[in-house]
mmCIF file of C-alpha atoms in Angstrom:
data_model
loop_
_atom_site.group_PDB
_atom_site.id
_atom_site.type_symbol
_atom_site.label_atom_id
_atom_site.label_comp_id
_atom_site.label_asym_id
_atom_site.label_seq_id
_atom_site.Cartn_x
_atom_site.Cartn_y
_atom_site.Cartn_z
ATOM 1 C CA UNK A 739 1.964 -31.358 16.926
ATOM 2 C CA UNK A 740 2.814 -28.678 19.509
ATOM 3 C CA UNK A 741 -0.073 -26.796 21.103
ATOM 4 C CA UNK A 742 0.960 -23.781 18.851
ATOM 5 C CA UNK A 743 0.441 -25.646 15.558
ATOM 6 C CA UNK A 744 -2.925 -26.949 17.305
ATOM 7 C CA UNK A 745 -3.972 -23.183 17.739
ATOM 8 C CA UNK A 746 -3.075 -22.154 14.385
ATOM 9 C CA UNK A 747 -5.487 -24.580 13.136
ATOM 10 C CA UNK A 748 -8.504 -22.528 13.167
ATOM 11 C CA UNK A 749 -6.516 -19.949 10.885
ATOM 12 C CA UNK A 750 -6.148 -22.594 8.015
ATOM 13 C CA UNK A 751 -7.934 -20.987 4.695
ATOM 14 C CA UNK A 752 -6.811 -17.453 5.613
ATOM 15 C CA UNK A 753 -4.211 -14.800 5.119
ATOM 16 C CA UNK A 754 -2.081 -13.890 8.103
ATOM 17 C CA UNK A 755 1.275 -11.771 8.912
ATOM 18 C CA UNK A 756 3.764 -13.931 10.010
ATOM 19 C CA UNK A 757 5.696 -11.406 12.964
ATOM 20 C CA UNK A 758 5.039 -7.982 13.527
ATOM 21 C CA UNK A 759 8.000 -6.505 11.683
ATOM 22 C CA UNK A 760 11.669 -6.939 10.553
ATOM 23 C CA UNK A 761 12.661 -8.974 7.352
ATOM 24 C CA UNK A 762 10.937 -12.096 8.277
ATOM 25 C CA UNK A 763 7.864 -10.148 8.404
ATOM 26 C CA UNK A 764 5.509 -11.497 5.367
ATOM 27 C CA UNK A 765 1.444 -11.877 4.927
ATOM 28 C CA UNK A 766 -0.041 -15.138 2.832
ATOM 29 C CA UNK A 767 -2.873 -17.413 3.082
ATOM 30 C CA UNK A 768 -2.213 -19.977 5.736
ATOM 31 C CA UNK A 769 -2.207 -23.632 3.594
ATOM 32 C CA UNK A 770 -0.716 -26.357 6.355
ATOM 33 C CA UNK A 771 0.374 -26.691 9.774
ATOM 34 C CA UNK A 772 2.036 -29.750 10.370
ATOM 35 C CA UNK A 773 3.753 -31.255 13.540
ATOM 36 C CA UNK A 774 7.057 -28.133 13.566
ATOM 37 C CA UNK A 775 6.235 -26.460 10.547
ATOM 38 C CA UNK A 776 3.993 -24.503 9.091
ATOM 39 C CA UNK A 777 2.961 -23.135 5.123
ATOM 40 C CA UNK A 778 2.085 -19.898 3.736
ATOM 41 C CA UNK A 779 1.228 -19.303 0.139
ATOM 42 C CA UNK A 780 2.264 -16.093 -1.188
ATOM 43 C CA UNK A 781 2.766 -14.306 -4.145
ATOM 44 C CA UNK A 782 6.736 -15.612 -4.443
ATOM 45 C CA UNK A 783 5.037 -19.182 -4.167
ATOM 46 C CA UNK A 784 4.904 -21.388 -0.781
ATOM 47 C CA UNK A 785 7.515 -20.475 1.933
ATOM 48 C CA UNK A 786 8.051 -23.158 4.507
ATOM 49 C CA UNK A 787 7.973 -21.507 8.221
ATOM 50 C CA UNK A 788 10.115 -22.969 11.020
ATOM 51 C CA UNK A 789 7.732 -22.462 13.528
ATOM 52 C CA UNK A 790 10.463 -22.367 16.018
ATOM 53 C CA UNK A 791 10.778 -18.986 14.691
ATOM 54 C CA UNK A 792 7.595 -17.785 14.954
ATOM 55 C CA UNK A 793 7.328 -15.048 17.191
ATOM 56 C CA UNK A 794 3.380 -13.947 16.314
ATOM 57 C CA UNK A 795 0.826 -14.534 13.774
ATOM 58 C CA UNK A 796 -2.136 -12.358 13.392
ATOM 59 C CA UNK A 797 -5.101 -12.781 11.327
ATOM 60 C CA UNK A 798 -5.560 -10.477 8.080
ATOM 61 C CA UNK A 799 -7.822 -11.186 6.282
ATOM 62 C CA UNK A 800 -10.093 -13.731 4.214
ATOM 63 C CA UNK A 801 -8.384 -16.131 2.218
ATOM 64 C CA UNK A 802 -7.820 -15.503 -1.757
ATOM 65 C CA UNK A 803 -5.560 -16.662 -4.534
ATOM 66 C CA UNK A 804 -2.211 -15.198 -4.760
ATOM 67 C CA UNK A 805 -1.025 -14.858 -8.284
ATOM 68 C CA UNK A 806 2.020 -16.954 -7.976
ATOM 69 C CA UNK A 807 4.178 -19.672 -9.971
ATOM 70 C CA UNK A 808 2.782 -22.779 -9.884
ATOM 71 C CA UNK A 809 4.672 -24.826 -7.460
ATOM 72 C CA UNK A 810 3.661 -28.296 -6.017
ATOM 73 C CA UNK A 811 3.003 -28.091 -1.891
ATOM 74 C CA UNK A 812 5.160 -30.595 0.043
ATOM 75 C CA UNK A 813 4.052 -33.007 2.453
ATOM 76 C CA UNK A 814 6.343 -33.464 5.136
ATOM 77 C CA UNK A 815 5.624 -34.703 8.871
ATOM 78 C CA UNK A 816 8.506 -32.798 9.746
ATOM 79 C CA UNK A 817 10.559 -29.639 8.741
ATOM 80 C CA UNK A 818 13.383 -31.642 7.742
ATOM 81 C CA UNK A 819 11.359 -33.704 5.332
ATOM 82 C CA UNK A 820 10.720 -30.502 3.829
ATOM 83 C CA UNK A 821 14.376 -29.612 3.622
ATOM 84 C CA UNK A 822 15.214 -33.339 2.676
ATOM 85 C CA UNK A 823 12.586 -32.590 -0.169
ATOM 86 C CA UNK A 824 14.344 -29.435 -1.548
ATOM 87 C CA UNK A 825 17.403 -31.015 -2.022
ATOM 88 C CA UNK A 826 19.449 -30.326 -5.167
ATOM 89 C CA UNK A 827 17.183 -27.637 -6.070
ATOM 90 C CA UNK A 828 17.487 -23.512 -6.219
ATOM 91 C CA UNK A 829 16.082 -22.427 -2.704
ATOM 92 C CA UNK A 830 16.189 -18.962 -0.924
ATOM 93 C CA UNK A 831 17.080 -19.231 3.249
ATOM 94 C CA UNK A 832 15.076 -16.837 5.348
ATOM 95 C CA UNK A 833 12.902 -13.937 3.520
ATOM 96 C CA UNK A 834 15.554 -11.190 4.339
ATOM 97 C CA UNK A 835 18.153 -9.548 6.552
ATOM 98 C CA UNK A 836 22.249 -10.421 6.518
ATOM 99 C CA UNK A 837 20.829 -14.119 6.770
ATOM 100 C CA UNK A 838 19.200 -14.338 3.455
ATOM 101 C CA UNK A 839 20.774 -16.676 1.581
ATOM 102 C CA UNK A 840 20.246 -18.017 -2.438
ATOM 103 C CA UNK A 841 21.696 -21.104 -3.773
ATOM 104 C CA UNK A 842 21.172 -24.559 -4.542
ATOM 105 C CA UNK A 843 20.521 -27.053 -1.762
ATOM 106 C CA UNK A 844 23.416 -29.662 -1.935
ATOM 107 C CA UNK A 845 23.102 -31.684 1.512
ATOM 108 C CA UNK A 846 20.756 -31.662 4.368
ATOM 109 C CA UNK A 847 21.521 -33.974 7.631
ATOM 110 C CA UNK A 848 20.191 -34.267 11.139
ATOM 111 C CA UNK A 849 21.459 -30.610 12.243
ATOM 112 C CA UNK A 850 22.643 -28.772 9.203
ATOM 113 C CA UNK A 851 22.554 -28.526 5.629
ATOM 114 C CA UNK A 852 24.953 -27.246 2.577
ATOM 115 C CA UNK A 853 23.514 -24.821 0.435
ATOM 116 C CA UNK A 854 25.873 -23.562 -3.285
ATOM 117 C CA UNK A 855 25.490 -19.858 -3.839
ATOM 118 C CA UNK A 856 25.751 -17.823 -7.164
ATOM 119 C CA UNK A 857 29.615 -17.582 -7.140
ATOM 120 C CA UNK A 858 29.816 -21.177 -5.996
ATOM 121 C CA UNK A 859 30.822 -20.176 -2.744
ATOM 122 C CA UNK A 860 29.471 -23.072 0.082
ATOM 123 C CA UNK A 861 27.806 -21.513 3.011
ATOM 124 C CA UNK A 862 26.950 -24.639 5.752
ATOM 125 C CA UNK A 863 23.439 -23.543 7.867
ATOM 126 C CA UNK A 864 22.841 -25.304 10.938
ATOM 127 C CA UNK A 865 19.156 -26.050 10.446
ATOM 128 C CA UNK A 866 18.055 -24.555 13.697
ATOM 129 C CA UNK A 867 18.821 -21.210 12.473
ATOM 130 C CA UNK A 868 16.696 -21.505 9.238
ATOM 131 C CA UNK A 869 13.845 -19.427 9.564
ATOM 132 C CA UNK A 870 12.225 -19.981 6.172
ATOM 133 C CA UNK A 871 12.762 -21.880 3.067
ATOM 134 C CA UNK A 872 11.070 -21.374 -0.198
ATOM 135 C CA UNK A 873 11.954 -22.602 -3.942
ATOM 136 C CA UNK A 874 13.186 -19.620 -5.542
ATOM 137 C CA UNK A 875 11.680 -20.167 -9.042
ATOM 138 C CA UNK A 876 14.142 -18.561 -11.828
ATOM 139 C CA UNK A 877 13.189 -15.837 -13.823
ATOM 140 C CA UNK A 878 9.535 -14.919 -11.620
ATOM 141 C CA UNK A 879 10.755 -12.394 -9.734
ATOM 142 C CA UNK A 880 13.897 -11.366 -12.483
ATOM 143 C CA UNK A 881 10.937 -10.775 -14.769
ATOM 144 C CA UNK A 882 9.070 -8.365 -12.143
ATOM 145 C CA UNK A 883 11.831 -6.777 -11.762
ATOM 146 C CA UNK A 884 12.628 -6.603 -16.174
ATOM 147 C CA UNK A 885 8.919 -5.463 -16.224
ATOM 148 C CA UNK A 886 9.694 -2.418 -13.668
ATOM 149 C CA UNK A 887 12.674 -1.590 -15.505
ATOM 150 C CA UNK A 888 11.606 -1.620 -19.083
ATOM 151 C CA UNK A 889 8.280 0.178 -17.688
ATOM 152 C CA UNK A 890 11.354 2.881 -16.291
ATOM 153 C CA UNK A 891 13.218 3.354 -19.074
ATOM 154 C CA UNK A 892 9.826 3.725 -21.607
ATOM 155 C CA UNK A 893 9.029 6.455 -19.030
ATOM 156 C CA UNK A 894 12.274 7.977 -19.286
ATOM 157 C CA UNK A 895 12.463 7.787 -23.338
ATOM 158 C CA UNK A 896 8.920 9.673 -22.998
ATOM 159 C CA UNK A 897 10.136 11.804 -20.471
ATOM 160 C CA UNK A 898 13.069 12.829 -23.348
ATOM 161 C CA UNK A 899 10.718 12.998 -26.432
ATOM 162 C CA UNK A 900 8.719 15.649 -24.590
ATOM 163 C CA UNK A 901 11.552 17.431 -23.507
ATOM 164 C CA UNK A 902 12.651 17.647 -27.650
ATOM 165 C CA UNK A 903 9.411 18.054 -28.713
ATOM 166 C CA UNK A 904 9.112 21.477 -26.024
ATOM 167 C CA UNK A 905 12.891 22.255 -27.457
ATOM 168 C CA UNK A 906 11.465 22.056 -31.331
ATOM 169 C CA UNK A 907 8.705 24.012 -30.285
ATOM 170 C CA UNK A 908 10.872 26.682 -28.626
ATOM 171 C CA UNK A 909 12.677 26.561 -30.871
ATOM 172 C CA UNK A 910 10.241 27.390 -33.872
ATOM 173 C CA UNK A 911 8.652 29.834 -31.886
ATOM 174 C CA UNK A 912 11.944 31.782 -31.330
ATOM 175 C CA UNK A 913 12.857 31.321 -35.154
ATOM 176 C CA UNK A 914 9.149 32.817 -35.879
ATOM 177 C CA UNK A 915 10.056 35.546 -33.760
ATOM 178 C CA UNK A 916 12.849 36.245 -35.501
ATOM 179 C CA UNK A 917 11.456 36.576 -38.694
ATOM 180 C CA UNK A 918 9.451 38.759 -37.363
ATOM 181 C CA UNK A 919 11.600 41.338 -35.827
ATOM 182 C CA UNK A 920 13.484 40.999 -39.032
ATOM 183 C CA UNK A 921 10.780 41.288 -41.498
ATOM 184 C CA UNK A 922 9.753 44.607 -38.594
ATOM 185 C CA UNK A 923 13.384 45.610 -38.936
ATOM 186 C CA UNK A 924 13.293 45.503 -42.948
ATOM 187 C CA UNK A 925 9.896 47.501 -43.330
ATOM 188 C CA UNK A 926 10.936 49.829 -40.612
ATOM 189 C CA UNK A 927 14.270 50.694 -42.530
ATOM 190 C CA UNK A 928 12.209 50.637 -45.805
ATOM 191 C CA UNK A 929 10.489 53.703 -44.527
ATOM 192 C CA UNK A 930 12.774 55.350 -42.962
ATOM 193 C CA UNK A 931 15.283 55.215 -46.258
ATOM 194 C CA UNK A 932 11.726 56.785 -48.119
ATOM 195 C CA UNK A 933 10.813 59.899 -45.951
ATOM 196 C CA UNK A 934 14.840 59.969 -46.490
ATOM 197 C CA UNK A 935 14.354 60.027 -50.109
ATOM 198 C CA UNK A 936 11.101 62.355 -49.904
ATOM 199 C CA UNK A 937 12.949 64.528 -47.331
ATOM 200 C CA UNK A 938 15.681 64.759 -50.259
ATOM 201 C CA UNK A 939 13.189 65.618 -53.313
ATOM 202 C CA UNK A 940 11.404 68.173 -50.860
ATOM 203 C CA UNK A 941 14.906 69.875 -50.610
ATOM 204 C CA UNK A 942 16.104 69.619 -54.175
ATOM 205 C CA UNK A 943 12.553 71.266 -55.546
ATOM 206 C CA UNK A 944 13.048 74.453 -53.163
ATOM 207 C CA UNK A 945 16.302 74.984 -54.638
ATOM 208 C CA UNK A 946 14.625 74.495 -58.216
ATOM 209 C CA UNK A 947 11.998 76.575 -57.403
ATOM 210 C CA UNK A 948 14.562 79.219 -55.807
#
């Protein structure tokens, strides 16, 4: 074990931020340090740390339970055990950047492995450049994601019901009005056409009475 795996020892148990920024920034409770690697649990499951890469880890808290699918840890002595171990199953390279990669781990040997992606096209990794590796568990974070969007679009139907309901309601409100200007229109003309008709009989008895 280097001396850096010796001093992350004490930090076993607890959550800590792997780097200080950039995409393979991440927090999760520290779970094993072995003799090049090291293993956070986090809420996408464990990710498997090259500690080669490791640039700083800083302590950030106490340790508690990440709601997370339920994987099974592996025990490796090294970090190509660990890559050995993944082998012919769905894995995600490095947490983010133009390096990310998803697929299904094909071959691993002493310097590189083969990884399948989506659209079966074969991307070769020399092993010294993977930062990360974690079991990307199909259909955890699709379902997030599903969750977000059917939460978005229940929003947006709300969103539209108020916006008829307001358009009804304007819409009865202006047909009230209306009637009323109408019905103001009708009893206005109603009087006018009888102090026509009174205006009329007032005429026609002067000429009687003449």
């Amino acid at each position: 074990m280097t001396k850096k795996g010796q001093s992350m020892r004490g930090l076993l148990g607890k959550v800590v931020k792997i780097n200080r920024g950039g995409p393979e920034s991440f927090e999760g409770t520290l779970v094993k340090v072995s003799s090049d690697y090291m293993v956070i649990r986090s809420k996408e499951g464990f990710i498997y740390v090259n500690e080669a890469h490791v640039k700083s880890v800083t302590e950030a808290g106490h340790s508690h339970r990440e709601k997370g699918p339920k994987q099974k840890l592996i025990h490796s002595n090294d970090f190509q055990g660990v890559l050995k171990s993944l082998r012919l199953k769905r894995v995600q390279i490095n947490q983010g950047g133009p390096e990310k990669l998803e697929g299904v781990l094909v071959s691993v040997s002493h310097n590189r492995l083969i990884i399948i992606l989506k659209n079966n096209e074969i991307v070769r990794v020399f092993i010294h450049h993977v930062k990360t590796i974690s079991v990307h568990v199909h259909g955890h974070n699709n379902e997030n994601q599903e969750n977000k969007d059917n939460q978005s679009k229940d929003n947006k139907s709300n969103d539209n019901k108020a916006k008829d309901n307001k358009s009804n309601d304007n819409q009865a409100r202006g047909n009230q009005s209306a009637a009323r200007n109408s019905s103001s229109r009708g009893k206005q003309s109603g009087g006018n056409q009888s102090r026509g008709a009174q205006a009329q009989g007032n005429r026609s008895a002067k000429r009687t009475g003449k």
